[in-house]
């Protein structure tokens, strides 16, 4: 897997952020040279099974949709991925982090 890193800096350079195009991932936020984020150095570390959820952008929803279903405007939507027991966590089995 390959990703491109994009670095954003304030005009003074005191605040910077590094974003990856691999799932809209935040790799780094630093202020005055001090790292403010928890994350990994490489994509291999980010992809490792069982890794903590550092850096990814939460997708469609943040938290759980109980029973992997919801009602909107009288219509029931029940085809959500149940990836946290009977619930849908952070938008499904394959979130925006990948």
Short mmCIF file of C-alpha atoms in Angstrom, two decimals:
data_model
loop_
_atom_site.label_atom_id
_atom_site.label_comp_id
_atom_site.label_asym_id
_atom_site.label_seq_id
_atom_site.Cartn_x
_atom_site.Cartn_y
_atom_site.Cartn_z
CA UNK A 1 0.00 0.00 0.00
CA UNK A 2 1.18 3.48 -0.79
CA UNK A 3 0.05 6.81 0.62
CA UNK A 4 0.85 10.43 -0.05
CA UNK A 5 1.51 12.74 2.89
CA UNK A 6 0.37 16.36 2.80
CA UNK A 7 1.85 18.81 5.28
CA UNK A 8 -0.02 21.94 6.31
CA UNK A 9 1.71 24.74 8.22
CA UNK A 10 0.67 28.05 9.68
CA UNK A 11 2.50 31.06 8.19
CA UNK A 12 4.76 31.19 11.26
CA UNK A 13 5.46 27.46 11.02
CA UNK A 14 4.63 27.00 14.71
CA UNK A 15 1.68 24.68 14.02
CA UNK A 16 1.77 21.88 11.48
CA UNK A 17 -0.35 18.91 10.49
CA UNK A 18 0.52 15.95 8.29
CA UNK A 19 -2.44 14.23 6.60
CA UNK A 20 -2.39 11.03 4.56
CA UNK A 21 -4.61 10.17 1.61
CA UNK A 22 -4.89 6.71 3.11
CA UNK A 23 -8.36 6.94 4.62
CA UNK A 24 -8.12 10.65 5.48
CA UNK A 25 -5.68 9.78 8.24
CA UNK A 26 -4.05 12.34 10.52
CA UNK A 27 -0.45 11.28 10.94
CA UNK A 28 0.85 14.21 12.93
CA UNK A 29 -0.12 17.48 14.58
CA UNK A 30 2.76 19.43 16.09
CA UNK A 31 3.09 22.77 17.84
CA UNK A 32 6.48 24.46 18.16
CA UNK A 33 8.11 21.15 17.29
CA UNK A 34 6.26 19.18 19.99
CA UNK A 35 4.20 16.23 18.69
CA UNK A 36 0.58 16.35 19.89
CA UNK A 37 -0.76 13.14 18.38
CA UNK A 38 -0.45 9.42 18.99
CA UNK A 39 0.22 7.59 15.76
CA UNK A 40 2.58 5.34 13.86
CA UNK A 41 5.54 6.11 11.64
CA UNK A 42 4.73 3.67 8.81
CA UNK A 43 1.71 2.34 6.92
CA UNK A 44 2.66 -1.21 7.91
CA UNK A 45 2.27 -0.23 11.58
CA UNK A 46 -1.06 1.50 10.84
CA UNK A 47 -2.41 -1.60 9.06
CA UNK A 48 -1.32 -4.13 11.69
CA UNK A 49 -4.18 -6.23 13.11
CA UNK A 50 -5.28 -5.26 16.60
CA UNK A 51 -3.71 -1.83 16.44
CA UNK A 52 -5.21 1.01 18.49
CA UNK A 53 -7.38 3.39 16.49
CA UNK A 54 -4.86 6.27 16.17
CA UNK A 55 -5.20 8.90 13.47
CA UNK A 56 -8.18 7.83 11.36
CA UNK A 57 -11.06 10.11 10.52
CA UNK A 58 -14.26 8.68 11.94
CA UNK A 59 -16.65 7.99 9.11
CA UNK A 60 -20.35 8.23 8.58
CA UNK A 61 -21.12 8.13 12.30
CA UNK A 62 -19.09 8.42 15.47
CA UNK A 63 -20.06 5.84 18.09
CA UNK A 64 -22.65 3.06 17.80
CA UNK A 65 -25.99 2.65 16.05
CA UNK A 66 -27.94 0.29 18.30
CA UNK A 67 -29.13 -2.88 16.63
CA UNK A 68 -27.41 -1.81 13.37
CA UNK A 69 -30.65 -0.12 12.28
CA UNK A 70 -32.33 3.28 12.44
CA UNK A 71 -35.53 5.02 11.39
CA UNK A 72 -35.51 8.27 9.39
CA UNK A 73 -38.62 9.99 8.06
CA UNK A 74 -40.63 6.87 8.81
CA UNK A 75 -38.36 4.55 6.80
CA UNK A 76 -36.34 1.83 8.57
CA UNK A 77 -32.75 1.28 7.44
CA UNK A 78 -31.55 -2.09 8.71
CA UNK A 79 -28.82 -3.12 6.29
CA UNK A 80 -25.99 -1.65 8.39
CA UNK A 81 -22.95 -3.76 9.25
CA UNK A 82 -23.15 -5.21 12.77
CA UNK A 83 -19.45 -4.97 13.58
CA UNK A 84 -19.73 -4.44 17.35
CA UNK A 85 -21.92 -7.26 18.61
CA UNK A 86 -25.44 -6.40 17.39
CA UNK A 87 -24.46 -2.74 16.82
CA UNK A 88 -22.91 -0.77 13.98
CA UNK A 89 -19.73 0.95 15.23
CA UNK A 90 -18.29 4.04 13.45
CA UNK A 91 -20.15 3.37 10.21
CA UNK A 92 -19.42 -0.29 9.58
CA UNK A 93 -16.84 -2.97 9.04
CA UNK A 94 -14.74 -0.91 6.66
CA UNK A 95 -14.56 2.64 7.92
CA UNK A 96 -13.01 5.78 6.46
CA UNK A 97 -9.69 4.82 8.05
CA UNK A 98 -9.03 2.43 5.15
#
